[in-house]
Amino acid sequence: MTFELILFYAFGAILLGAALAMISVRNPVHAALFLVVCFVAAAAIWLLAEAEFLGIVLVLVYVGAVMVLFLFVVMMLDINLAKLREGFTEYLPVGVVVAAAMATVLVLVITRYITMEVPERAGPEYANTEALGAILYTEYVYPFEIAAVILLVAIIAAISLTMRKRPDNKSIDPGQQMAVSREGRVRMVSMPSEKKRAPRRSAQGSGSGASDDDASK
Amino acid sequence: MFDWMMNFFYSLPTVMQILIGIQLIVIPLMLAVAYTTFAERKVIGYAHVRIGPNRVGPRGWLQPIADALKLLTKEVIVPTNANRFLFLSAPVLTIAPALAAWAVIPFFDGGALANVNAGLLYLLALTSLGVYGIIIAGWASNSKYALLGSLRSAAQLVSYEIAMGFALVGVLMAAGTLNVGGIIEAQSGSMYHWFLLPLLPLFFVYFISGVAETNRAPFDVAEGESEIVAGFHVEYSGMAFAVFFLAEYANMILISALTAILFLGGWLSPFQGILPQAAFDLPVIGSLLDHGIHWFLFKTAIFLFAFLWFRATFPRYRYDQIMRLGWKVLIPVTIVWLFVEGVLVAFNVGPWFA
């Protein structure tokens, strides 16, 4: 048994264990964290298969961004677990049928199309990033561009669906705040300094600004 | 002597070589972290026209050691109803990516622990993992302030990661490689070949997002002490708190080092291509003027100083202003500059894309 094979089985065991834990733990935050462990283990297996671009991007996109937002939402939600578990027995038959169908399809696909042999090792000059880039921008350029446009449409749709005017919102436009000048905020008032030893104190300050302030208090 | 040591080093088994390499990186890094905390207190002290710590040891030089000893002897308190396992693993999850990222940093020519093909992606992935420690710390503490701090921090990190990623896309477009060593070599020639000039807007975007990613002032709403006490690490004490602190400073040094590598040519000497070859042949001065780790450390120190300087200079951003800066200013700037850069590359402009 080579060291690589040991690593493969170790990460495979972590992946399966974390996946099982993810669907069976009670606490939704723990479930999300187990999913993170799944992603990291899957990325490690991809690295073992010399697909370093896919492995690192899995960590970057799913672990670094998507799951952070997931955790964000799960922590904010007040999830009533008892209510979520209410219909378990009711939906169990449907669930079993769907699961059985999925399992059959997966087994058929795996036994027919996927070989279980150890893949050929590419040489040290092989770079997964370059290989993927070369194939994406030549052979699959149209599907790639179409996928990009669909993602763009999805972004715009998501933003336009959630954007709403809120007239009661008192937020301030930061652009306006930054455009503030000194002239708009401060009024310089010239006041002659008081004479030392004046025979009687002048009752009124000559500057109008000071007296205005006093009046407002 | 040196040759003998190198021969001995290469005769060791690979695992031993890697372990020694890790020690050679992590131990100086931890010392650098300790003295960055000291430098921060001194720099901010002088910015406030006071002296800063000067009691422990000569001129206060032993202050970080004293701090570490004090924190080591304090009790680590786990709050009631806190999730003990997650509470204690959060500091570890914060510091692990901060240290692991150093594996692909080349300190001198060929001086990286791992020469990874997709080094830039690896760095981006690892810097994005640091947020888990913060989120888990906030949630596992079972405290309102900690949760608020971790939510703020998560939103901020996810927002600035996009601008940071786009800035890195600009760097890899210019260098034509994801390998960190290759990026430095693509900048060799002279000072004017560095990516600082052709990628100036991306340089600013990268450094600003870097400051935001490390939750440093002026982007430190995650621990804004005037609003939410100390944010995500409010419930931590003793060494568990110190580990968060170490991770923050290790990340600061990492971002400074990366800015130096990606835009200022890392270990490349600024005198290359400017001074005649005879200057580099001088006995001692020549090796100082030539490429080497000292230039890398010097460039890193400049950005590290900028981190401390910012903290003494800028007031804290308001939350909505942080979001506006990230989404509406930095991201459009990067997209516009990626387009400009594409045009520059297409027409082979300047010494950079020729």
Coordinates of C-alpha atoms in Angstrom, one line a residue, chain A residues 38-178:
Chain A
C38 CA -16.6 17.4 3.4
F39 CA -15.6 20.0 1.0
V40 CA -12.0 20.2 2.3
A41 CA -11.7 16.3 2.2
A42 CA -13.0 16.3 -1.4
A43 CA -10.5 19.0 -2.3
A44 CA -7.7 16.9 -0.9
I45 CA -8.9 13.9 -2.9
W46 CA -8.9 16.1 -6.0
L47 CA -5.3 17.2 -5.2
L48 CA -4.3 13.5 -5.0
A49 CA -5.8 13.1 -8.5
E50 CA -3.5 15.9 -9.8
A51 CA -6.5 18.2 -10.3
E52 CA -5.0 21.1 -8.2
F53 CA -7.0 23.8 -9.8
L54 CA -10.3 22.1 -9.1
G55 CA -9.3 21.2 -5.6
I56 CA -8.1 24.7 -4.6
V57 CA -11.1 26.4 -6.3
L58 CA -13.4 24.1 -4.4
V59 CA -11.9 25.4 -1.2
L60 CA -11.8 29.0 -2.4
V61 CA -15.4 29.2 -3.7
Y62 CA -17.4 26.7 -1.6
V63 CA -15.5 26.8 1.7
G64 CA -14.3 30.4 1.5
A65 CA -17.4 32.1 0.3
V66 CA -20.5 29.9 -0.1
M67 CA -20.3 28.1 3.3
V68 CA -19.5 31.4 5.1
L69 CA -22.8 32.9 3.8
F70 CA -24.5 29.6 4.7
L71 CA -23.2 29.7 8.3
F72 CA -24.1 33.4 8.4
V73 CA -27.7 32.6 7.6
V74 CA -28.0 29.5 9.7
M75 CA -26.6 31.4 12.8
M76 CA -29.1 34.2 12.3
L77 CA -32.2 32.0 11.8
D78 CA -34.1 30.9 14.8
I79 CA -34.8 27.3 13.6
N80 CA -37.4 25.3 15.4
L81 CA -36.1 21.8 15.1
A82 CA -39.2 20.1 16.5
K83 CA -41.3 21.7 13.8
L84 CA -38.9 20.6 11.1
R85 CA -39.0 17.0 12.2
E86 CA -42.8 16.9 12.4
G87 CA -43.6 15.4 9.1
F88 CA -40.9 12.8 9.1
T89 CA -43.0 9.6 9.1
E90 CA -45.5 11.2 6.7
Y91 CA -42.8 11.9 4.1
L92 CA -40.7 8.8 4.8
P93 CA -42.2 6.6 2.0
V94 CA -41.7 9.3 -0.7
G95 CA -38.1 9.8 0.6
V96 CA -37.3 6.1 0.4
V97 CA -38.6 5.9 -3.2
V98 CA -36.5 8.9 -4.3
A99 CA -33.4 7.6 -2.4
A100 CA -33.8 4.2 -4.0
A101 CA -34.1 5.7 -7.5
M102 CA -31.1 7.9 -7.0
A103 CA -29.0 5.0 -5.7
T104 CA -30.0 2.8 -8.7
V105 CA -29.0 5.5 -11.2
L106 CA -25.7 6.1 -9.4
V107 CA -24.8 2.5 -9.3
L108 CA -25.7 2.0 -13.0
V109 CA -23.6 5.0 -14.0
I110 CA -20.7 4.1 -11.8
T111 CA -20.5 0.4 -12.8
R112 CA -20.9 1.2 -16.5
Y113 CA -18.8 4.3 -17.2
I114 CA -16.4 4.7 -14.3
T115 CA -13.4 2.5 -14.1
M116 CA -11.9 1.8 -10.6
E117 CA -8.3 1.7 -11.8
V118 CA -5.6 4.0 -10.4
P119 CA -5.4 6.8 -13.0
E120 CA -2.2 7.4 -15.0
R121 CA 0.3 9.7 -13.3
A122 CA 1.0 12.8 -15.4
G123 CA 4.6 14.0 -15.5
P124 CA 5.9 16.9 -13.3
E125 CA 5.4 19.3 -16.3
Y126 CA 1.7 18.7 -16.2
A127 CA -0.3 21.8 -14.9
N128 CA -3.9 21.2 -14.3
T129 CA -4.7 24.9 -14.5
E130 CA -3.2 25.2 -18.0
A131 CA -4.8 22.1 -19.2
L132 CA -8.3 23.2 -18.0
G133 CA -7.8 26.7 -19.5
A134 CA -6.7 25.3 -22.8
I135 CA -9.7 23.1 -23.1
L136 CA -12.2 25.6 -21.8
Y137 CA -11.2 28.4 -24.2
T138 CA -10.9 26.2 -27.3
E139 CA -13.1 23.1 -27.4
Y140 CA -15.7 24.2 -24.9
V141 CA -15.6 28.0 -25.5
Y142 CA -19.3 28.3 -26.4
P143 CA -20.7 26.3 -23.5
F144 CA -18.3 28.2 -21.3
E145 CA -19.5 31.6 -22.5
I146 CA -23.1 30.6 -22.3
A147 CA -22.7 29.4 -18.7
A148 CA -21.0 32.8 -17.9
V149 CA -24.0 34.7 -19.4
I150 CA -26.5 32.5 -17.5
L151 CA -24.6 33.3 -14.3
L152 CA -24.6 37.0 -15.1
V153 CA -28.4 36.8 -15.7
A154 CA -28.8 35.0 -12.4
I155 CA -26.8 37.7 -10.5
I156 CA -28.9 40.5 -12.1
A157 CA -32.1 38.6 -11.4
A158 CA -31.2 38.0 -7.7
I159 CA -30.3 41.7 -7.2
S160 CA -33.4 43.0 -8.9
L161 CA -35.6 40.6 -7.0
T162 CA -34.3 41.7 -3.6
M163 CA -33.8 45.4 -4.4
R164 CA -36.7 47.5 -3.0
K165 CA -37.2 51.1 -2.2
R166 CA -37.7 51.7 1.5
P167 CA -39.0 55.2 2.0
D168 CA -38.7 54.9 5.8
N169 CA -35.1 54.1 5.6
K170 CA -33.0 56.9 7.1
S171 CA -29.7 55.8 5.7
I172 CA -27.4 58.6 4.4
D173 CA -25.8 58.7 1.0
P174 CA -22.0 58.3 1.8
G175 CA -21.2 60.2 -1.5
Q176 CA -23.0 63.2 -0.2
Q177 CA -21.3 62.9 3.2
M178 CA -17.9 62.8 1.6

